[in-house]
Tab-separated table of C-alpha atoms and ligand atoms in Angstrom:
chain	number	residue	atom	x	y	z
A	1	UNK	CA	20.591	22.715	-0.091
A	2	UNK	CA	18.338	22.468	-3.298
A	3	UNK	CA	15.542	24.480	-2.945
A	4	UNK	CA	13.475	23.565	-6.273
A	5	UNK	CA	10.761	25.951	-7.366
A	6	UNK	CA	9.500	24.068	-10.127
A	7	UNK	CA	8.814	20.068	-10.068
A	8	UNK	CA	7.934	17.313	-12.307
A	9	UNK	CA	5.975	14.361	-10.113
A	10	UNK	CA	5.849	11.430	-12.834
A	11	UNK	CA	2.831	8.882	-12.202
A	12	UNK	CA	1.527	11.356	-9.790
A	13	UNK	CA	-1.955	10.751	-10.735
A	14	UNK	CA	-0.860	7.217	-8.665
A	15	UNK	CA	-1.171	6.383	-5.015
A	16	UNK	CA	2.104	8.121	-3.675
A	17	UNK	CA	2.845	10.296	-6.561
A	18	UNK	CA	-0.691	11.870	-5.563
A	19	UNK	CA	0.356	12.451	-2.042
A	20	UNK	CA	3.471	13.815	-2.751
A	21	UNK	CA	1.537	16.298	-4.691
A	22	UNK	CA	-0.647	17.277	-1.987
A	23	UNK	CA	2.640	17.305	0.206
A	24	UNK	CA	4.756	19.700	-2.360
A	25	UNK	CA	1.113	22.246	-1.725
A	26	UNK	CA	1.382	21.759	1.792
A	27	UNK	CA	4.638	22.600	2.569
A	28	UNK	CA	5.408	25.110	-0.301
A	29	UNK	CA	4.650	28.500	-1.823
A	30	UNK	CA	4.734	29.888	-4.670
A	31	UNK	CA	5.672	26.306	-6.708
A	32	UNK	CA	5.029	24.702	-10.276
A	33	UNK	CA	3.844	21.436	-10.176
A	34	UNK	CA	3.686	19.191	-13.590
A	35	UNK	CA	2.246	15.688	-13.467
A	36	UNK	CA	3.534	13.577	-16.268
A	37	UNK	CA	0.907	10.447	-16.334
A	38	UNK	CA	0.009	7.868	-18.535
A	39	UNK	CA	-3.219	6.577	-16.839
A	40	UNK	CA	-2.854	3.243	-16.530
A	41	UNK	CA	-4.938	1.011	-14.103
A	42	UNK	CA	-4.170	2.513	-11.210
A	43	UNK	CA	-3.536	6.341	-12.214
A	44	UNK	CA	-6.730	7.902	-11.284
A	45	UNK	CA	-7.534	11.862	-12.011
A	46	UNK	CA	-9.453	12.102	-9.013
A	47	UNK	CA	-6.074	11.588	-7.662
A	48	UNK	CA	-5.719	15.055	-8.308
A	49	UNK	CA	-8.980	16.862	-9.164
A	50	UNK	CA	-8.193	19.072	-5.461
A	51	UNK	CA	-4.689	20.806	-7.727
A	52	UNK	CA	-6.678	21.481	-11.520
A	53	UNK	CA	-7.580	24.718	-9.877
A	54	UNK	CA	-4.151	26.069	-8.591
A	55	UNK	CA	-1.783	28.165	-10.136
A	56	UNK	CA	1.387	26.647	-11.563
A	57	UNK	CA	-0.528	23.435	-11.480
A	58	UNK	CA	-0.083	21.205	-15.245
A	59	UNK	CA	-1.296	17.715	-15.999
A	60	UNK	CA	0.209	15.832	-18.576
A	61	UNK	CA	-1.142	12.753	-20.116
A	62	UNK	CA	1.744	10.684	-21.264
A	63	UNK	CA	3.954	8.112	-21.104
A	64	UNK	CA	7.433	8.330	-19.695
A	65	UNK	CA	8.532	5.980	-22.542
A	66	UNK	CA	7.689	8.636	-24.965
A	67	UNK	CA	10.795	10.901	-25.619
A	68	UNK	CA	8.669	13.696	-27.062
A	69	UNK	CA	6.423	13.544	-24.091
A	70	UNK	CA	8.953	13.695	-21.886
A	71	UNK	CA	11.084	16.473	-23.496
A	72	UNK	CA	7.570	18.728	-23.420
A	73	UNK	CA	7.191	17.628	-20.109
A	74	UNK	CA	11.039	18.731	-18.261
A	75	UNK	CA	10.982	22.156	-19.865
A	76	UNK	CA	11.623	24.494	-17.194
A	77	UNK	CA	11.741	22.308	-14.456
A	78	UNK	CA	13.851	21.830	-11.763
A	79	UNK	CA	13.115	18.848	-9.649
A	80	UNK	CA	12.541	15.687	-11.139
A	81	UNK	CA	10.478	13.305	-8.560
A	82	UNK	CA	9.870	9.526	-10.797
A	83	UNK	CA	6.925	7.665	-9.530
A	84	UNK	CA	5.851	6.623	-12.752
A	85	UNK	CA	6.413	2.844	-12.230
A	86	UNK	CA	4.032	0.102	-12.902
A	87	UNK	CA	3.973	-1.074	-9.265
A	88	UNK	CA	2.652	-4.390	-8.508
A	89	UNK	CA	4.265	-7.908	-7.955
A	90	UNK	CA	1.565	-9.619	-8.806
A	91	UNK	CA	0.929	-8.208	-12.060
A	92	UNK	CA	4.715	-8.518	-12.719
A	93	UNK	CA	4.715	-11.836	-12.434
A	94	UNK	CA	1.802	-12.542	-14.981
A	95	UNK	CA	2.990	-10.008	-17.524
A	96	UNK	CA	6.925	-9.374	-17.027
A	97	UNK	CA	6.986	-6.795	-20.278
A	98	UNK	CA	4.898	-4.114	-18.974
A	99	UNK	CA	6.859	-3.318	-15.665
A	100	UNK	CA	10.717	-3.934	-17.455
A	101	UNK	CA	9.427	-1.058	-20.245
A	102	UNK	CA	8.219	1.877	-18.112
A	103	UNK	CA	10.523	0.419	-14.792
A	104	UNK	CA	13.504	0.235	-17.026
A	105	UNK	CA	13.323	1.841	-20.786
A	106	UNK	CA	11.047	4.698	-18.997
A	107	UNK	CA	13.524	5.702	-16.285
A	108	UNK	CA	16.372	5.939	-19.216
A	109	UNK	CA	13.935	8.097	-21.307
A	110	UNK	CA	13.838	10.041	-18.232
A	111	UNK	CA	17.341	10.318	-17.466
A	112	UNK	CA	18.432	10.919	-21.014
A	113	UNK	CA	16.315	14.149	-21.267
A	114	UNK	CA	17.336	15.017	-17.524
A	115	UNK	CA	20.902	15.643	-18.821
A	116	UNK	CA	19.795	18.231	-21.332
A	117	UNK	CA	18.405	20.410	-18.852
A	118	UNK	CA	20.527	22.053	-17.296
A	119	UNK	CA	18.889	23.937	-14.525
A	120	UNK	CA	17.520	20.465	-13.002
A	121	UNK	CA	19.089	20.600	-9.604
A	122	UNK	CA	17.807	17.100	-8.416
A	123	UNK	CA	16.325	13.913	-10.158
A	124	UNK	CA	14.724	11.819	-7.520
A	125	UNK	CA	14.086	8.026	-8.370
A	126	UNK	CA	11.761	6.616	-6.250
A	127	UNK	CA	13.050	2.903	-5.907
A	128	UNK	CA	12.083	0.151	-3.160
A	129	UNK	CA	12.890	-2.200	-0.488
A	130	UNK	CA	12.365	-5.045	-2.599
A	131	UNK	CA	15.126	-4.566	-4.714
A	132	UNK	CA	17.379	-6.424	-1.934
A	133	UNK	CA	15.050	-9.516	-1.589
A	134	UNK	CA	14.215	-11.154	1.423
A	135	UNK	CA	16.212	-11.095	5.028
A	136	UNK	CA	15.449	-13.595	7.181
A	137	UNK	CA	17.297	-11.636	10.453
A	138	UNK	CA	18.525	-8.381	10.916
A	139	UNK	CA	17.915	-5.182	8.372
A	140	UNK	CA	19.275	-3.966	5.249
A	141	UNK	CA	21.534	-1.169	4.953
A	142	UNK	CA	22.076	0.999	1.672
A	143	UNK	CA	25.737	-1.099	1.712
A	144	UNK	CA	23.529	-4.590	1.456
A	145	UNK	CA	23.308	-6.746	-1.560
A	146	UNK	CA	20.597	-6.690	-3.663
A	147	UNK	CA	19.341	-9.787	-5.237
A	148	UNK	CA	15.588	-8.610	-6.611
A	149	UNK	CA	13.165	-12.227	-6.813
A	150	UNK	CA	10.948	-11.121	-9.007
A	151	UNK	CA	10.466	-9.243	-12.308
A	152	UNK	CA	9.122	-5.819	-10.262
A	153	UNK	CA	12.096	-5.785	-7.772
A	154	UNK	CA	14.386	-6.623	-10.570
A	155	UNK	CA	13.401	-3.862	-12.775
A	156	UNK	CA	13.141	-1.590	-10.254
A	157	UNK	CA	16.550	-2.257	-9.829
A	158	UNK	CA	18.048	-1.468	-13.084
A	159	UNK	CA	15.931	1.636	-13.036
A	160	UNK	CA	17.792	2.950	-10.072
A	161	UNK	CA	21.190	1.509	-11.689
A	162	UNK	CA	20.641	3.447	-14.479
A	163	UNK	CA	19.550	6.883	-12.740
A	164	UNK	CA	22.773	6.152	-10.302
A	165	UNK	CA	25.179	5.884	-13.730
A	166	UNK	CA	24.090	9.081	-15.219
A	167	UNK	CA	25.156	10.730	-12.140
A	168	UNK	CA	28.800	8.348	-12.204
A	169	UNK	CA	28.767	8.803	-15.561
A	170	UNK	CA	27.168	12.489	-16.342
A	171	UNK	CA	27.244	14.455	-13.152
A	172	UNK	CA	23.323	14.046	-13.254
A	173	UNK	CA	22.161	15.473	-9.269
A	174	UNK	CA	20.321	11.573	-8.765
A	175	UNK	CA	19.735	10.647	-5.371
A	176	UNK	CA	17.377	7.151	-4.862
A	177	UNK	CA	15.367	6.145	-2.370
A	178	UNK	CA	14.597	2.551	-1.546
A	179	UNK	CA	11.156	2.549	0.576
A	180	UNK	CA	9.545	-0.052	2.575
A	181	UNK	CA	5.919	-1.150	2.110
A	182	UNK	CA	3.127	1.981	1.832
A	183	UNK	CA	-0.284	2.118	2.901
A	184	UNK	CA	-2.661	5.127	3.366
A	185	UNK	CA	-5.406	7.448	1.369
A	186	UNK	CA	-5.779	6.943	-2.244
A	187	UNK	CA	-3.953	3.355	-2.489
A	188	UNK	CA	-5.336	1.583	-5.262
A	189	UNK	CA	-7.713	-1.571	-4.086
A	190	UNK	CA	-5.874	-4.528	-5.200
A	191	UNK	CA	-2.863	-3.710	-2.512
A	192	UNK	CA	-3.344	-5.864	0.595
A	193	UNK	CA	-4.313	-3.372	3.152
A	194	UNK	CA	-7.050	-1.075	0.867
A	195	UNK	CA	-8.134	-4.913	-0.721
A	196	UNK	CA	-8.811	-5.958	3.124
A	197	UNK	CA	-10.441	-2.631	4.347
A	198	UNK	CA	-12.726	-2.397	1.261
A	199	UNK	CA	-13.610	-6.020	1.738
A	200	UNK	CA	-14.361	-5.552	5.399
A	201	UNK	CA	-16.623	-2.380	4.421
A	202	UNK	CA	-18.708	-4.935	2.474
A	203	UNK	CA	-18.674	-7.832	4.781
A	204	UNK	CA	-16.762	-10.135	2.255
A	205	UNK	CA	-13.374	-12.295	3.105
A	206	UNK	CA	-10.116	-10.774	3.611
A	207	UNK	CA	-7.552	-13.384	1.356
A	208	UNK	CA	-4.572	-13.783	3.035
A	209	UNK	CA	-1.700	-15.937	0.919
A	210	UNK	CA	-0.424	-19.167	2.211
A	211	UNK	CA	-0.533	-18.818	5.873
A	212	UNK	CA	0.226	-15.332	6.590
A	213	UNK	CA	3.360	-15.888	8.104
A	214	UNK	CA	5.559	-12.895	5.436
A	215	UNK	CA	6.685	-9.865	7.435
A	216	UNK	CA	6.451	-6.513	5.911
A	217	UNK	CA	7.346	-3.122	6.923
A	218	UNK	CA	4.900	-0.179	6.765
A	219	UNK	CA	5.453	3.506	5.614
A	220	UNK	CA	2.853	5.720	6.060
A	221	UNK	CA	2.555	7.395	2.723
A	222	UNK	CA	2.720	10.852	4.073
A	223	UNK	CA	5.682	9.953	6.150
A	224	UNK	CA	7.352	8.593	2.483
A	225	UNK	CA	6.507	12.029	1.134
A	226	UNK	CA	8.409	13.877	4.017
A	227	UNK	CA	11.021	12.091	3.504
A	228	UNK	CA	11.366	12.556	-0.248
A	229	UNK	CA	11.150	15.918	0.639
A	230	UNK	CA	13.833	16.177	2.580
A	231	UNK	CA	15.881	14.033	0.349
A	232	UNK	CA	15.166	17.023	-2.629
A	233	UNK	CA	16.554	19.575	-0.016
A	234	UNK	CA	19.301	17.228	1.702
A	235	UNK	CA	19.918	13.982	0.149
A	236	UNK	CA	23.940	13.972	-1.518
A	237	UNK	CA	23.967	13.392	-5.062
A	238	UNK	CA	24.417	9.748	-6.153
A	239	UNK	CA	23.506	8.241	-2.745
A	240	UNK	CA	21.068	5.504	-1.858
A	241	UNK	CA	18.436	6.052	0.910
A	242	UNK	CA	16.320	3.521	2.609
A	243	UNK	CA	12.752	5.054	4.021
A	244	UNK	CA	11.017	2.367	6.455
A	245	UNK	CA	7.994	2.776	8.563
A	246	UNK	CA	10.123	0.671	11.489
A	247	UNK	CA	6.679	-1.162	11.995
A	248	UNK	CA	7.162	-4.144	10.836
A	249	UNK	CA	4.466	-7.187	11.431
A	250	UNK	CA	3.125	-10.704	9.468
A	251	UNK	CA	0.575	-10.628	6.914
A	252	UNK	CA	-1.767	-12.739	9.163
A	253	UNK	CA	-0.959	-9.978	12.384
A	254	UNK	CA	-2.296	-7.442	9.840
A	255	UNK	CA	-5.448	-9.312	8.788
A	256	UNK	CA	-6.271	-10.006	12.752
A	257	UNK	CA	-6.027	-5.648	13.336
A	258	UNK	CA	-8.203	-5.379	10.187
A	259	UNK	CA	-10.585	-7.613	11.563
A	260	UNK	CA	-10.830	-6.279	14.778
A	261	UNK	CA	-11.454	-2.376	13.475
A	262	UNK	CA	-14.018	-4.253	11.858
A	263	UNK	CA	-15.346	-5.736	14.854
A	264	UNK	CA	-15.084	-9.010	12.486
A	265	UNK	CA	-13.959	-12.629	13.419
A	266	UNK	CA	-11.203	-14.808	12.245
A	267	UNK	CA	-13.865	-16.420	9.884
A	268	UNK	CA	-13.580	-13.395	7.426
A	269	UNK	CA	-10.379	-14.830	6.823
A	270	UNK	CA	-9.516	-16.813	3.411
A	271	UNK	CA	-6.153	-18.651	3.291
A	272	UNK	CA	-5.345	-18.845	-0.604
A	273	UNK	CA	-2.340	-20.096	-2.741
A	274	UNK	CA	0.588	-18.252	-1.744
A	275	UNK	CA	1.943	-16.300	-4.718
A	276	UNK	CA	5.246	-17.538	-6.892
A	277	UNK	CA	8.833	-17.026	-5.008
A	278	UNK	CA	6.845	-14.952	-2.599
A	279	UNK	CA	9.492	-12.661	-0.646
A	280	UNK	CA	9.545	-13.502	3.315
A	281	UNK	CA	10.643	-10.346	4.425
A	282	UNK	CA	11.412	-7.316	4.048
A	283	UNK	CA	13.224	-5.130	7.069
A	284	UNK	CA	15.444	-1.132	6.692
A	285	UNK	CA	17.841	0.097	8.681
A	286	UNK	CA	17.228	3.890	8.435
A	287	UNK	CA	20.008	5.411	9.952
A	288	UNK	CA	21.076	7.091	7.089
A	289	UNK	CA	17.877	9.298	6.450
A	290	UNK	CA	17.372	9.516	10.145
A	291	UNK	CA	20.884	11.288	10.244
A	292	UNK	CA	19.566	13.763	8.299
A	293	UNK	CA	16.931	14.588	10.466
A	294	UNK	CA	14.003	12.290	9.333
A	295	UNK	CA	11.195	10.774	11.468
A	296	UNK	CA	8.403	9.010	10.846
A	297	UNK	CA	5.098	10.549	12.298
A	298	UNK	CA	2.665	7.819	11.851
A	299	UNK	CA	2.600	4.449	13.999
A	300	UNK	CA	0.453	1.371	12.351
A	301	UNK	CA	-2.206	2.017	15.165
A	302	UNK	CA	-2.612	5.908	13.840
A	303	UNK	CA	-1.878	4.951	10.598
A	304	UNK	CA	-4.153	2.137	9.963
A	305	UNK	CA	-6.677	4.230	11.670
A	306	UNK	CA	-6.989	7.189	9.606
A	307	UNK	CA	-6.461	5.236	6.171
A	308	UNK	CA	-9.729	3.102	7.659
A	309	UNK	CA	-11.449	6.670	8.000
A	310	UNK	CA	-10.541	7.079	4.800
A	311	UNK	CA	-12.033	4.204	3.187
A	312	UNK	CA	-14.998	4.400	4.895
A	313	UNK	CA	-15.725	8.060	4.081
A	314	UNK	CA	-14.487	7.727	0.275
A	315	UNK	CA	-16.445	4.991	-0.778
A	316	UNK	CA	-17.228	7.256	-4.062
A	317	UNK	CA	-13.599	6.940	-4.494
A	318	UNK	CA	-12.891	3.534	-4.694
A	319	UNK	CA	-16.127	1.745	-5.499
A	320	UNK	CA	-16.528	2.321	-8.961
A	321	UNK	CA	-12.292	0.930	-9.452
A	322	UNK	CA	-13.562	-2.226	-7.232
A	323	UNK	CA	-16.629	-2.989	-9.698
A	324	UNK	CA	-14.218	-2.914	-12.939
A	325	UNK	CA	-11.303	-4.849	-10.733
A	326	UNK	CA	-10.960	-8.217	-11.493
A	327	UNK	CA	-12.144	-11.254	-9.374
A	328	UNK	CA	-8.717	-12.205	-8.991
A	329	UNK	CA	-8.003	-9.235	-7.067
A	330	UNK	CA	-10.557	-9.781	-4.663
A	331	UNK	CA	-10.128	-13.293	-3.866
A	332	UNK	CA	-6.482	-13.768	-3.678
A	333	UNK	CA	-4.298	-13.568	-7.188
A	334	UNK	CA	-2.887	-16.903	-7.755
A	335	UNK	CA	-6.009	-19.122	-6.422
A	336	UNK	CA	-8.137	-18.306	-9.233
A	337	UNK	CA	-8.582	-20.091	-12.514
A	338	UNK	CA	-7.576	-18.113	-15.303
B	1	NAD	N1	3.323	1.295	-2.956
B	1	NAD	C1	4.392	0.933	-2.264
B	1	NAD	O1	4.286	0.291	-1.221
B	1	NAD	C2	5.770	1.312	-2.752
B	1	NAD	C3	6.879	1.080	-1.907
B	1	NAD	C4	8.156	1.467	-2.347
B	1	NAD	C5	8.301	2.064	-3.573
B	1	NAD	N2	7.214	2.260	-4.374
B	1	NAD	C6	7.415	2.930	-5.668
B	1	NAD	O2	6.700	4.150	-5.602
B	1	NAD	C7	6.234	4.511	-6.899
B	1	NAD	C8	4.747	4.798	-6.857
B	1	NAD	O3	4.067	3.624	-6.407
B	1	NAD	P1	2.488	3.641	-6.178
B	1	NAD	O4	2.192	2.643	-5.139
B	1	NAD	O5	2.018	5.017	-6.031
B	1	NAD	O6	2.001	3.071	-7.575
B	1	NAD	P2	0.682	3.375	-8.405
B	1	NAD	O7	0.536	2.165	-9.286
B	1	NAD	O8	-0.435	3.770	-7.531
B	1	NAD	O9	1.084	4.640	-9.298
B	1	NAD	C9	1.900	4.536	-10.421
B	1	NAD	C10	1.524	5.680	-11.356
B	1	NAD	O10	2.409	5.639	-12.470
B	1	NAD	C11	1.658	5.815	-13.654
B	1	NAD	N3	2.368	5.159	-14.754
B	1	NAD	C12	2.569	3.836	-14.942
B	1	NAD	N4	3.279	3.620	-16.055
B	1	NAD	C13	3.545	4.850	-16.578
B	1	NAD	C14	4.252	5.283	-17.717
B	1	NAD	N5	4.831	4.413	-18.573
B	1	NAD	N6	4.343	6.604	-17.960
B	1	NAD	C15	3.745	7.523	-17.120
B	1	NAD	N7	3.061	7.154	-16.042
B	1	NAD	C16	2.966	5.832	-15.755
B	1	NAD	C17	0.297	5.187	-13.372
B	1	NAD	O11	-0.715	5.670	-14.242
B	1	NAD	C18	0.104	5.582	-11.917
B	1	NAD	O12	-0.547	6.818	-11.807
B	1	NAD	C19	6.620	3.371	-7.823
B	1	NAD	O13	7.818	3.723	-8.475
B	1	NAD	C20	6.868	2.206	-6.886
B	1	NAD	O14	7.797	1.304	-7.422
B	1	NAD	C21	5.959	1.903	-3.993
């Protein structure tokens, strides 16, 4: 049982990273929490302007690239939790470079430091469900193949490759976690479900790609954090662990609940170009975590709920990131003439 006083949450001025923060407060006394960030689009220090005050809390600006950075930023420390990722399909697509150095070379630069420390009792990297493409029936287990489709999933992949051979290869305590689709507080606007709520607030369209018909499974982001928790105190060194929400529904079933918290009709809808090699879907089998006592807390009713509360009483929060987003965001990616 790892019972880590002192953590380093990488990218946690990011959507997840920033709840797990606010989790590790929650749940713990007496802790250390660095944040290792390099601020990129979606790393926001608002994120975490609730921790500046606390004791034991330390923000970093840096990049997880940067060896010197990174060395600086694992003294002492014995949990390392990696969010630092640049997260979104999309973007991989129209710039692969950017997600296979800090998804990739940024995980080793990690991982190489990780070994010199030898009080670290766990490394935790944060993978995803994407890494083993689509599945038209059924659910993938941790045993499944994995056959990424697109520069994100792929790199995510080697990322978690690489953190699982420095534990088959250096002892290093790595256990990964493979998570389904997130949604909740703090989510950065171009992801479908804030892009649709922050359109609804302002009475524009919701775009929905091709016809709707991809089925994705959704976490709760405070259910991902309890489970990464438990995974620090539980999770057996070297192992794979998938984290799903179990709620699992089509783009276009999303857009209709949107709507209707909304009180909105199927007009506010905008079918646009679907995007490249888009995945169809995406469905866990979470036995494994479940065995170790894991549940999630949040159905999409509850969830989508509160993260609508959210939105609609944070509009400070996400307005002035929607006014520098680009058009493309809001109006569906791969429509638009660039
Ligand atoms: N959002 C999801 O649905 C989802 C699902 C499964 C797994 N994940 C994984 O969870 C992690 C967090 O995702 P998120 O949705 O919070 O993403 P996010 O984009 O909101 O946050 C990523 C954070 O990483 C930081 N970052 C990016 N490159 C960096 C670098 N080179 N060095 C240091 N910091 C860097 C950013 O500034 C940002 O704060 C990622 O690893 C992602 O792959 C996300």
């Amino acid at each position: 049982m790892v019972k880590g006083k002192s953590y380093l949450v990488t990218g946690g001025a990011g959507f997840i990273g920033s709840n797990f923060v606010r989790y590790l407060y929650g749940t713990h006394e007496n802790i250390q929490v660095r944040v290792l960030d390099k601020l990129t689009y979606s790393g926001n220090p608002a994120n975490l302007k609730d921790f500046e005050k606390r004791v034991g809390f330390e923000f970093i600006q840096g990049d997880i690239c940067d060896p010197k950075i990174v060395a600086q930023a694992m003294q002492g420390v014995e949990v390392v939790v990696n969010f630092a990722a640049e997260s979104a399909v999309d973007r991989s697509i129209d710039d692969p470079q950017a997600v296979i150095k800090t998804d990739i070379f940024g995980v080793y630069t990690l991982l190489e430091e990780a070994r010199r420390h030898k009080q670290l009792q766990r490394f935790v990297q944060i993978s995803t469900d994407e890494v083993y493409g689509q599945i038209l029936e059924g659910s993938f287990t941790e045993e499944s193949q994995t056959y990424p489709r697109n520069p994100y999933s792929a790199s995510k992949l080697g990322g978690e490759r690489l953190a699982y051979s420095f534990f088959a290869t250096y002892g290093l305590p790595v256990v990964i976690s493979r998570a389904s689709n997130n949604y909740g507080p703090r989510c950065y606007p171009e992801k479908v479900i804030p892009l649709f709520i922050t359109n609804l607030i302002d009475g524009l369209k919701v775009p929905v790609y091709g016809k709707g018909k991809q089925v994705r499974d959704w976490l709760y982001v405070e259910d991902h954090c309890s489970a990464i928790g438990l995974l620090i105190e539980k999770g057996v060194n070297g192992e794979v662990y998938n984290i799903g929400g179990g709620q699992e529904l089509t783009n276009i079933d999303l857009a209709h609940k949107l709507l209707k918290a909304f009180d909105k009709k199927k007009s506010s809808i905008k079918f646009v170009q679907d995007r490249p090699g888009h995945d169809f879907r995406y469905s866990l089998d979470c036995f494994k975590i479940r065995k170790l006592g894991w549940r999630p807390r949040y159905d999409l009713e509850k969830g989508l709920q509160e993260t609508v509360r959210w939105y609609k009483d944070n509009e400070s929060w996400w307005r002035p990131i929607k006014r520098k987003m680009d058009r493309r965001y809001k109006d569906g990616f791969w429509g638009q003439k660039r």
